[in-house]
Amino acid sequence: MTFTGFFILGVGIAFIAASILPGIARYLRGGAISSLRESPNYKYWGFIAIAIGLFASVVDHGSVNVALPTMAEHFHTDLPTIQWVIIGYALVISATLLPMGRVSDMLGRKEVYIFGSIIYVISAALVGSSQDFIFLILFRIMQGIGAAMTQGTGMAIIMQIFPPNQRGRAVGLVMTIVGTGQVAGPAIGGGLVSWLGWRAVFFLNVPLVLIGIVATVMILDSGRALRAALGVVQGRFDWTGAVLSTGALVTMLLAIMYGHREGWTSGWILTAGASSAVLMITFVFWELRVTSPMLDVRFFRDRTFSFGVAAAFLIFLGSSSIQFLTPFYIQEVLGYSAVEAGFAVVPGAICMSLLGPVCGRLSDSFGWRKFTVGGLLSSATGMLLMSTLTENSSIVVVIIALVLTSSGMGIFYSPNTSSILSAVEARNYGTISGFLNLIRNSANVSSVAMATAIVTGTMGSMGYEPTLAAVSCGGGAAVCGAFTIGTRNAYLVMASILLTAASISAFKFQPRQQMVPAPSASD
C-alpha cells in the first residue's frame, strides 16, 4: 500500500472512531451494559476495560523492538539512529508520567485515560503512515505523551475500583497482562513485520486501543467510582514542579543512556549529570514549599512508602539488565538463534504472569513482607546463578536463572506496590501510580547502562574493544570469553543490589489507615 493509502486508512479510521465511539458507547449503555455497574464483579469488568489498553502498550514495546532493523533498512539509516524510535518514546513517557498522574488526580482519571488513549491511537496511525523519518519520530513522541496519560492513570483506576483489602490481587492481575504482553509482543511483531511490513506493527495499536476506549466509556463510572467517592484533588497545577521534574529526568536519562558511549568523564555527560542533580534538588526544595505540589515529598517520611519505593527502584535496577544481556550471551556465546533466544525467556515470563496475582492475593491476607523479601531473594538467586556462567554452560542453567529472576519479580511487585499505595490517600493514586511507573522506567534505563558499562569495561581491561558490537559481530572465542567474564561481573553487582533491596524490605512495615475509603466491590 502507498504512503497516501496508509495515511488515509490510519488517520481516517482513528479520527472517525475517536469522534463517534463515545456516542456509540452511550447508546449501548442501556440494558445489559448498565447492569455491569451494579454487578458484584464490576471491579473485574473495569479491570478488563483498562487491561485492553495496557496489553496494547506492552505488545507495542516488544513488537517495535523487533521491527527496528526493518525500519532502519526502509529509511536507509543506522541502528543508533533508528533506536530513537524507542529512546524518544521512553524519554517522553518518563518525563511526563508524574505531571499526567497529577492531572488525572485533579481533572478525573477516566477522562484523562480516555483522552490519552485517543492521542495514542491517532499517533500510532500517524507513525505507521509516516514517510519521513523526522515526522515518524515526532509522531512517536506524541504517542509517548498519550502513553504517559494512560499508564499511571490506568493503574490508579484499577487500584480504586478494587477494595483496599484486594489491592494486591489487583496489582497481580496487572502483572498477568504485562507478562502476557511481554511474551506476545515479539512474536506478534515478528509475524506482522514478515507478512505486512513494519507499518503494521503500529497500526495494530489502532483496533486494540479503540476497543479499550469503548469498554472504558461504557463500563467505568467516573462520577460514582472515580471522582465523587474521592473528592477531586484541589489546588492549581504545579507548572514549576512539572518543568523541574521533567528537566531533571530528561538530563539524567540522557546522561545514563549515553555515558558508556561518550565516556563517563566527558564534558557533556558530567554537565548533564550535574544539571540533573541541581534540578532535582531545586524540585525537592520547591515541592516542600508550594501549596499544591506536583509530588508531595513528605510522603517519604512514611517508612512504608519510602522503603517500598526504594525496594521497587532497586529490584528493577538489579534485574532489568538480564533481559538485555542474556540474548547476547545465548546467541553470540552459546550459538543459538534469535528465535531460540526468544523462547528461552518465555518460561520466566509465564511464571511472572502466574505468580503475580497469586502472591498479590495472598499478601492481602498474610501481609507484604514475606513476599517482598522472598521475591527479592529469588531474583538475587537467579542473578547469582547467572554469575557462574561460562562459554560452555548449558542453556538449561540460563532458563532456570531467568525463571528464578522473573518469578522473584512476580512474587515481589504486587505486595510491594500494595504496601506503597496503603501509605497514601486514594485521591493521590494517579500521582503515585505515575511516580511508580517513572521509578520503573528510570531503573530499567539505569540497569542496562550500568551492566553495559561493567561488561565493556571488563572487555577493555582485557585488551578487547570495549563495545558489545565486538561480540555481536563475531569477534571470536577470545572476545566471547571476555564478554562472558564481564557479564559475570555485572550479574554479581546486580545480585548485590537485589540483596540490598531484600534487606530494606525486611524492615517492619507500618501501614496507615486509608483516610478516604475506596468504593466497595459493587461500585
Coordinates of C-alpha atoms in Angstrom, one line a residue:
M1 CA 0.0 0.0 0.0
T2 CA 1.3 3.5 -0.8
F3 CA 2.0 6.2 1.7
T4 CA -1.2 8.0 0.8
G5 CA -3.2 4.9 1.3
F6 CA -1.6 4.2 4.7
F7 CA -2.2 7.8 5.8
I8 CA -5.8 7.9 4.8
L9 CA -6.6 4.5 6.3
G10 CA -4.8 5.1 9.6
V11 CA -5.7 8.7 10.3
G12 CA -9.2 8.4 8.9
I13 CA -10.1 5.3 11.0
A14 CA -8.6 6.8 14.1
F15 CA -10.2 10.2 13.7
I16 CA -13.7 8.9 12.8
A17 CA -13.6 6.3 15.5
A18 CA -12.5 8.7 18.2
S19 CA -15.4 11.0 17.2
I20 CA -18.2 8.5 17.1
L21 CA -17.2 5.8 19.6
P22 CA -18.3 7.8 22.7
G23 CA -21.7 8.3 21.2
I24 CA -22.0 4.6 20.4
A25 CA -20.9 3.7 23.9
R26 CA -23.5 5.9 25.4
Y27 CA -26.1 4.2 23.2
L28 CA -25.0 0.8 24.3
R29 CA -25.1 1.6 28.0
G30 CA -28.7 0.6 28.3
G31 CA -29.8 -2.9 29.4
A32 CA -27.1 -5.4 29.9
I33 CA -24.2 -2.9 29.8
S34 CA -25.7 -0.7 32.5
S35 CA -26.2 -3.7 34.7
L36 CA -22.4 -4.3 34.8
R37 CA -22.1 -1.3 37.1
E38 CA -24.4 -2.9 39.7
S39 CA -22.7 -6.3 39.4
P40 CA -20.6 -7.7 42.3
N41 CA -18.0 -8.3 39.6
Y42 CA -17.8 -4.7 38.5
K43 CA -14.2 -4.5 39.5
Y44 CA -13.3 -7.3 37.1
W45 CA -15.2 -5.7 34.2
G46 CA -13.4 -2.4 34.9
F47 CA -10.1 -4.2 35.0
I48 CA -10.8 -5.8 31.6
A49 CA -11.6 -2.4 30.1
I50 CA -8.3 -0.9 31.3
A51 CA -6.3 -4.2 30.6
I52 CA -7.1 -4.0 26.8
G53 CA -5.1 -0.7 26.5
L54 CA -2.4 -1.9 28.9
F55 CA -1.9 -5.1 26.8
A56 CA -1.7 -3.0 23.6
S57 CA 1.0 -0.8 25.2
V58 CA 3.1 -3.8 26.4
V59 CA 2.8 -5.5 23.0
D60 CA 3.8 -2.3 21.3
H61 CA 7.1 -2.2 23.1
G62 CA 8.1 -5.8 22.2
S63 CA 6.9 -5.6 18.6
V64 CA 8.5 -2.3 17.8
N65 CA 11.9 -3.6 19.0
V66 CA 11.5 -6.5 16.5
A67 CA 10.6 -4.0 13.7
L68 CA 13.7 -1.7 14.2
P69 CA 16.1 -3.5 11.8
T70 CA 13.4 -3.4 9.0
M71 CA 12.7 0.3 9.7
A72 CA 16.4 1.1 9.6
E73 CA 16.6 -0.5 6.2
H74 CA 13.5 1.3 4.9
F75 CA 14.7 4.7 6.0
H76 CA 18.3 4.0 5.0
T77 CA 19.7 4.8 8.4
D78 CA 21.9 3.1 11.0
L79 CA 20.8 1.3 14.2
P80 CA 21.9 4.0 16.6
T81 CA 19.7 6.5 14.7
I82 CA 16.7 4.2 14.4
Q83 CA 16.8 3.5 18.1
W84 CA 15.4 7.0 18.7
V85 CA 12.1 5.4 17.9
I86 CA 12.5 3.7 21.2
I87 CA 14.6 6.3 23.1
G88 CA 12.3 9.3 22.2
Y89 CA 9.2 7.4 23.2
A90 CA 10.7 6.2 26.5
L91 CA 12.1 9.7 27.3
V92 CA 8.7 11.4 26.8
I93 CA 6.9 8.8 28.9
S94 CA 9.4 9.1 31.7
A95 CA 9.3 12.9 31.6
T96 CA 5.5 13.3 31.6
L97 CA 4.3 10.4 33.8
L98 CA 4.4 12.4 37.0
P99 CA 2.6 15.5 35.6
M100 CA 0.0 13.4 33.9
G101 CA -0.7 11.5 37.1
R102 CA -1.2 14.7 38.9
V103 CA -3.5 16.0 36.1
S104 CA -5.6 12.8 36.4
D105 CA -6.0 13.3 40.2
M106 CA -7.2 16.9 39.5
L107 CA -9.4 16.5 36.5
G108 CA -10.7 12.9 36.7
R109 CA -8.9 9.7 35.9
K110 CA -11.3 8.2 33.4
E111 CA -11.4 11.5 31.4
V112 CA -7.6 11.7 31.3
Y113 CA -7.3 8.0 30.4
I114 CA -9.7 8.2 27.5
F115 CA -8.2 11.4 26.2
G116 CA -4.7 9.9 26.4
S117 CA -5.9 6.7 24.6
I118 CA -7.3 8.9 21.8
I119 CA -3.9 10.7 21.4
Y120 CA -2.2 7.3 21.5
V121 CA -4.5 5.9 18.7
I122 CA -4.1 8.9 16.4
S123 CA -0.4 9.0 17.0
A124 CA 0.0 5.3 16.2
A125 CA -1.8 5.8 12.9
L126 CA 0.4 8.7 12.1
V127 CA 3.6 6.8 12.9
G128 CA 2.5 3.9 10.7
S129 CA 1.7 6.3 7.9
S130 CA 5.0 8.3 8.1
Q131 CA 7.1 8.5 5.0
D132 CA 9.7 10.9 6.5
F133 CA 11.8 9.7 9.5
I134 CA 11.7 13.0 11.3
F135 CA 8.0 13.1 11.2
L136 CA 7.9 9.5 12.4
I137 CA 10.0 10.4 15.5
L138 CA 7.7 13.5 16.2
F139 CA 4.6 11.3 16.0
R140 CA 6.3 8.7 18.1
I141 CA 6.9 11.4 20.8
M142 CA 3.3 12.4 20.5
Q143 CA 2.4 8.7 21.1
G144 CA 4.6 8.7 24.2
I145 CA 2.5 11.6 25.6
G146 CA -0.6 9.5 25.1
A147 CA 1.0 6.5 26.7
A148 CA 2.1 8.6 29.8
M149 CA -1.6 9.7 30.2
T150 CA -2.8 6.1 30.3
Q151 CA 0.0 4.1 32.1
G152 CA -0.1 5.6 35.6
T153 CA -3.8 6.6 35.3
G154 CA -4.9 3.1 34.3
M155 CA -3.2 1.6 37.3
A156 CA -4.8 4.2 39.6
I157 CA -8.2 3.4 38.2
I158 CA -7.7 -0.3 38.8
M159 CA -6.5 0.4 42.4
Q160 CA -9.6 2.5 43.0
I161 CA -12.2 0.1 41.8
F162 CA -10.8 -2.8 43.9
P163 CA -11.4 -2.5 47.6
P164 CA -8.4 -1.9 49.9
N165 CA -8.2 -5.5 51.1
Q166 CA -7.9 -6.7 47.5
R167 CA -5.3 -4.2 46.3
G168 CA -2.6 -6.9 46.0
R169 CA -4.9 -9.0 43.9
A170 CA -5.5 -6.0 41.6
V171 CA -1.7 -5.4 41.0
G172 CA -1.2 -9.1 40.4
L173 CA -3.8 -9.1 37.7
V174 CA -2.0 -6.2 36.1
M175 CA 1.2 -8.2 36.2
T176 CA -0.5 -11.0 34.3
I177 CA -1.4 -8.7 31.5
V178 CA 2.2 -7.3 31.4
G179 CA 3.7 -10.8 31.4
T180 CA 1.4 -12.0 28.7
G181 CA 2.2 -8.9 26.6
Q182 CA 5.9 -9.4 27.0
V183 CA 5.6 -12.9 25.6
A184 CA 3.2 -12.0 22.8
G185 CA 4.8 -8.7 21.7
P186 CA 7.9 -10.0 19.9
A187 CA 6.0 -12.9 18.4
I188 CA 3.2 -10.7 17.1
G189 CA 5.7 -8.1 15.9
G190 CA 7.8 -10.6 14.1
G191 CA 4.8 -12.0 12.3
L192 CA 3.4 -8.6 11.3
V193 CA 6.8 -7.4 10.0
S194 CA 7.2 -10.6 8.0
W195 CA 3.8 -10.6 6.5
L196 CA 2.7 -7.0 6.3
G197 CA 5.7 -4.8 6.9
W198 CA 6.8 -2.6 9.8
R199 CA 3.9 -0.2 9.4
A200 CA 1.5 -2.9 10.6
V201 CA 3.2 -3.0 14.0
F202 CA 1.9 0.5 14.7
F203 CA -1.5 0.0 13.0
L204 CA -2.1 -3.0 15.3
N205 CA -2.5 -0.5 18.2
V206 CA -5.5 1.2 16.5
P207 CA -8.1 -1.5 16.8
L208 CA -6.9 -2.7 20.2
V209 CA -6.9 0.7 21.9
L210 CA -10.2 1.7 20.2
I211 CA -11.8 -1.4 21.8
G212 CA -10.3 -0.3 25.1
I213 CA -11.8 3.2 24.7
V214 CA -15.3 1.8 24.0
A215 CA -15.0 -0.6 27.0
T216 CA -13.8 2.2 29.3
V217 CA -16.6 4.6 28.3
M218 CA -19.3 2.0 28.7
I219 CA -18.2 0.3 31.9
L220 CA -16.4 2.8 34.1
D221 CA -18.4 5.3 36.1
S222 CA -16.2 8.4 36.7
G223 CA -18.8 10.2 38.8
R224 CA -19.5 7.4 41.2
A225 CA -16.4 5.3 41.4
L226 CA -13.5 7.6 40.5
R227 CA -14.4 11.1 41.4
A228 CA -17.3 11.6 43.8
A229 CA -16.1 8.9 46.2
L230 CA -12.7 10.5 46.4
G231 CA -13.1 14.2 46.0
V232 CA -11.0 15.7 43.2
V233 CA -7.6 16.9 44.3
Q234 CA -7.9 20.7 44.8
G235 CA -5.4 23.4 44.0
R236 CA -3.6 24.8 41.0
F237 CA -1.4 22.7 38.7
D238 CA 2.2 23.0 39.7
W239 CA 3.8 24.1 36.5
T240 CA 7.1 24.9 38.1
G241 CA 7.3 21.5 39.6
A242 CA 6.4 19.9 36.3
V243 CA 9.2 21.8 34.5
L244 CA 11.8 21.0 37.2
S245 CA 10.9 17.3 37.3
T246 CA 10.9 17.0 33.5
G247 CA 14.2 18.7 33.1
A248 CA 15.9 16.6 35.9
L249 CA 14.6 13.3 34.4
V250 CA 15.5 14.1 30.8
T251 CA 19.0 15.2 31.5
M252 CA 19.6 12.3 33.9
L253 CA 18.3 9.7 31.5
L254 CA 20.3 11.1 28.5
A255 CA 23.4 11.1 30.6
I256 CA 22.8 7.5 31.7
M257 CA 22.0 6.3 28.2
Y258 CA 25.0 7.8 26.5
G259 CA 27.5 7.7 29.3
H260 CA 29.1 4.4 28.2
R261 CA 29.4 5.7 24.6
E262 CA 30.8 9.1 25.2
G263 CA 32.7 8.3 28.4
W264 CA 31.5 8.9 31.9
T265 CA 34.1 11.7 32.4
S266 CA 33.3 13.5 29.1
G267 CA 32.3 17.1 29.4
W268 CA 28.6 16.9 28.4
I269 CA 27.9 13.8 30.4
L270 CA 29.3 15.5 33.5
T271 CA 27.4 18.6 32.7
A272 CA 24.2 16.7 32.2
G273 CA 24.6 14.8 35.5
A274 CA 25.4 18.0 37.4
S275 CA 22.4 19.8 35.8
S276 CA 20.1 16.9 36.7
A277 CA 21.3 16.9 40.3
V278 CA 20.7 20.7 40.6
L279 CA 17.3 20.5 39.1
M280 CA 16.3 17.6 41.3
I281 CA 17.4 19.4 44.5
T282 CA 15.5 22.5 43.3
F283 CA 12.5 20.4 42.7
V284 CA 12.5 19.0 46.2
F285 CA 13.0 22.4 47.7
W286 CA 10.1 23.8 45.6
E287 CA 7.8 20.9 46.4
L288 CA 8.3 21.4 50.2
R289 CA 7.1 25.0 49.9
V290 CA 4.4 25.1 47.2
T291 CA 0.8 24.8 48.4
S292 CA -0.2 22.3 45.7
P293 CA 2.9 20.2 44.9
M294 CA 3.4 18.0 41.9
L295 CA 4.6 15.3 44.2
D296 CA 4.3 15.7 48.0
V297 CA 7.8 14.7 49.0
R298 CA 6.5 14.5 52.6
F299 CA 5.2 11.0 51.6
F300 CA 8.8 9.8 52.1
R301 CA 8.5 10.5 55.8
D302 CA 6.4 7.3 55.9
R303 CA 8.7 4.3 56.3
T304 CA 6.3 2.0 54.4
F305 CA 6.3 4.4 51.5
S306 CA 10.0 5.3 51.4
F307 CA 11.2 1.7 51.9
G308 CA 8.7 0.4 49.3
V309 CA 9.8 2.9 46.7
A310 CA 13.5 2.2 47.4
A311 CA 12.9 -1.5 47.0
A312 CA 11.0 -1.0 43.8
F313 CA 13.8 1.0 42.3
L314 CA 16.4 -1.5 43.4
I315 CA 14.7 -4.6 42.0
F316 CA 14.3 -3.0 38.6
L317 CA 17.9 -1.7 38.8
G318 CA 19.1 -5.1 39.7
S319 CA 17.1 -7.3 37.4
S320 CA 16.3 -5.4 34.1
S321 CA 19.7 -5.8 32.6
I322 CA 19.3 -9.6 32.5
Q323 CA 16.7 -9.2 29.7
F324 CA 19.3 -7.1 27.8
L325 CA 22.5 -9.1 28.3
T326 CA 21.1 -12.6 28.1
P327 CA 20.1 -12.6 24.4
F328 CA 23.7 -11.5 23.6
Y329 CA 25.1 -14.4 25.6
I330 CA 22.6 -17.0 24.3
Q331 CA 23.2 -16.1 20.6
E332 CA 26.8 -15.0 20.4
V333 CA 28.4 -17.2 23.1
L334 CA 26.3 -20.3 23.1
G335 CA 25.5 -20.1 19.4
Y336 CA 21.7 -20.3 19.5
S337 CA 19.4 -18.5 17.0
A338 CA 17.4 -15.4 17.8
V339 CA 14.2 -17.4 17.9
E340 CA 15.6 -19.9 20.3
A341 CA 16.9 -17.0 22.5
G342 CA 13.4 -15.6 22.5
F343 CA 11.9 -18.9 23.6
A344 CA 14.4 -19.0 26.5
V345 CA 12.7 -16.1 28.2
V346 CA 9.1 -17.4 27.8
P347 CA 9.1 -19.7 30.9
G348 CA 10.2 -16.8 33.1
A349 CA 7.6 -14.5 31.7
I350 CA 4.9 -17.2 32.3
C351 CA 6.0 -17.7 35.9
M352 CA 5.8 -13.9 36.5
S353 CA 2.3 -13.8 35.0
L354 CA 1.1 -16.7 37.2
L355 CA 2.8 -15.7 40.4
G356 CA 1.8 -12.0 40.3
P357 CA -2.0 -12.4 41.0
V358 CA -1.4 -15.4 43.3
C359 CA 1.1 -13.6 45.6
G360 CA -0.8 -10.4 45.4
R361 CA -3.9 -12.1 46.6
L362 CA -2.0 -14.0 49.4
S363 CA -0.4 -10.8 50.5
D364 CA -3.8 -9.2 51.1
S365 CA -4.3 -11.9 53.7
F366 CA -0.9 -12.7 55.1
G367 CA 1.0 -9.3 54.8
W368 CA 3.6 -7.9 52.4
R369 CA 7.0 -8.5 54.0
K370 CA 7.4 -12.3 53.5
F371 CA 6.5 -11.9 49.8
T372 CA 8.7 -8.8 49.1
V373 CA 11.7 -10.3 50.8
G374 CA 11.1 -13.7 49.3
G375 CA 10.7 -12.3 45.8
L376 CA 13.9 -10.3 46.1
L377 CA 15.8 -13.3 47.3
S378 CA 14.5 -15.4 44.4
S379 CA 15.7 -12.8 41.9
A380 CA 19.1 -12.5 43.7
T381 CA 19.5 -16.3 43.5
G382 CA 18.8 -16.1 39.7
M383 CA 21.4 -13.4 39.3
L384 CA 24.0 -15.4 41.4
L385 CA 23.3 -18.4 39.2
M386 CA 23.9 -16.2 36.1
S387 CA 27.2 -15.1 37.6
T388 CA 28.5 -18.7 37.3
L389 CA 28.0 -19.0 33.5
T390 CA 30.9 -19.9 31.3
E391 CA 31.3 -20.1 27.5
N392 CA 30.2 -23.8 27.7
S393 CA 27.3 -23.5 30.1
S394 CA 24.0 -25.3 29.4
I395 CA 21.0 -23.3 28.1
V396 CA 19.0 -25.1 30.8
V397 CA 21.0 -23.2 33.5
V398 CA 20.2 -19.9 31.8
I399 CA 16.5 -20.8 31.7
I400 CA 16.4 -21.8 35.3
A401 CA 18.2 -18.5 36.3
L402 CA 15.7 -16.5 34.2
V403 CA 12.8 -18.3 35.8
L404 CA 14.1 -17.5 39.3
T405 CA 14.6 -13.9 38.4
S406 CA 11.2 -13.4 36.7
S407 CA 9.5 -15.4 39.5
G408 CA 11.0 -13.1 42.0
M409 CA 9.6 -10.1 40.3
G410 CA 6.1 -11.8 40.2
I411 CA 6.3 -12.6 43.9
F412 CA 7.6 -9.1 44.9
Y413 CA 5.8 -6.5 42.8
S414 CA 2.2 -6.9 43.7
P415 CA 2.7 -6.9 47.5
N416 CA 5.2 -4.1 47.3
T417 CA 3.0 -1.8 45.2
S418 CA 0.1 -2.6 47.5
S419 CA 2.2 -1.5 50.5
I420 CA 3.2 1.8 48.9
L421 CA -0.4 2.7 48.0
S422 CA -1.5 1.9 51.5
A423 CA 0.6 4.8 52.7
V424 CA -1.2 7.5 50.7
E425 CA -4.7 8.7 50.4
A426 CA -6.7 7.2 47.5
R427 CA -7.2 10.7 45.9
N428 CA -3.4 10.6 45.2
Y429 CA -3.4 7.3 43.4
G430 CA -2.9 8.9 40.0
T431 CA 0.2 10.8 41.0
I432 CA 1.7 7.9 42.9
S433 CA 0.9 5.4 40.1
G434 CA 2.6 7.7 37.6
F435 CA 5.6 8.0 40.0
L436 CA 5.9 4.2 40.4
N437 CA 5.9 3.8 36.6
L438 CA 8.6 6.6 36.5
I439 CA 10.7 4.7 39.0
R440 CA 10.4 1.5 36.9
N441 CA 11.4 3.3 33.7
S442 CA 14.3 5.1 35.2
A443 CA 15.6 2.0 36.9
N444 CA 15.3 0.0 33.7
V445 CA 17.4 2.5 31.8
S446 CA 20.0 2.7 34.6
S447 CA 20.2 -1.0 34.9
V448 CA 21.0 -1.5 31.2
A449 CA 23.6 1.4 31.3
M450 CA 25.3 0.0 34.4
A451 CA 25.5 -3.5 33.1
T452 CA 26.8 -2.3 29.7
A453 CA 29.5 -0.2 31.4
I454 CA 30.6 -3.1 33.6
V455 CA 30.8 -5.6 30.6
T456 CA 32.5 -3.2 28.2
G457 CA 34.9 -2.0 31.0
T458 CA 35.9 -5.6 31.6
M459 CA 36.4 -6.2 27.9
G460 CA 38.5 -3.1 27.6
S461 CA 40.7 -4.1 30.7
M462 CA 41.4 -7.4 28.9
G463 CA 42.6 -5.7 25.8
Y464 CA 39.5 -6.0 23.6
E465 CA 37.3 -3.3 22.0
P466 CA 35.0 -2.1 24.8
T467 CA 31.8 -2.4 22.9
L468 CA 29.1 -5.0 22.6
A469 CA 29.3 -4.7 18.8
A470 CA 32.6 -6.6 19.0
V471 CA 30.6 -9.6 20.4
S472 CA 27.6 -9.4 18.1
C473 CA 29.9 -9.1 15.0
G474 CA 31.6 -12.4 15.8
G475 CA 34.9 -11.3 17.2
G476 CA 35.9 -14.8 18.0
A477 CA 36.2 -17.1 21.1
A478 CA 38.6 -14.8 22.9
V479 CA 36.2 -11.8 22.7
C480 CA 33.3 -14.1 23.8
G481 CA 35.3 -15.2 26.8
A482 CA 36.0 -11.6 27.8
F483 CA 32.3 -10.8 27.3
T484 CA 31.3 -13.7 29.5
I485 CA 33.6 -12.6 32.3
G486 CA 32.1 -9.1 32.0
T487 CA 28.6 -10.5 32.3
R488 CA 29.6 -12.5 35.4
N489 CA 30.9 -9.3 37.0
A490 CA 27.7 -7.4 36.0
Y491 CA 25.5 -10.1 37.4
L492 CA 27.4 -10.2 40.7
V493 CA 26.8 -6.4 41.1
M494 CA 23.1 -6.8 40.3
A495 CA 22.8 -9.7 42.8
S496 CA 24.3 -7.4 45.5
I497 CA 21.8 -4.7 44.6
L498 CA 18.9 -7.2 45.0
L499 CA 20.3 -8.4 48.3
T500 CA 20.4 -4.8 49.5
A501 CA 16.8 -4.4 48.4
A502 CA 15.9 -7.5 50.4
S503 CA 17.5 -6.0 53.5
I504 CA 15.4 -2.9 53.0
S505 CA 12.2 -4.9 52.6
A506 CA 13.0 -6.9 55.7
F507 CA 12.3 -3.8 57.9
K508 CA 8.9 -3.9 59.6
F509 CA 6.2 -2.2 57.5
Q510 CA 3.8 0.2 59.3
P511 CA 0.7 0.7 57.1
R512 CA -1.5 3.5 58.0
Q513 CA -5.3 3.7 57.7
Q514 CA -6.7 5.0 54.4
M515 CA -8.2 8.5 55.1
V516 CA -10.7 8.1 52.2
P517 CA -12.0 4.6 51.8
A518 CA -12.2 3.1 48.4
P519 CA -15.6 2.1 47.0
S520 CA -16.9 -1.3 47.6
A521 CA -16.6 -4.1 45.1
S522 CA -20.0 -3.5 43.7
D523 CA -19.1 0.1 42.7

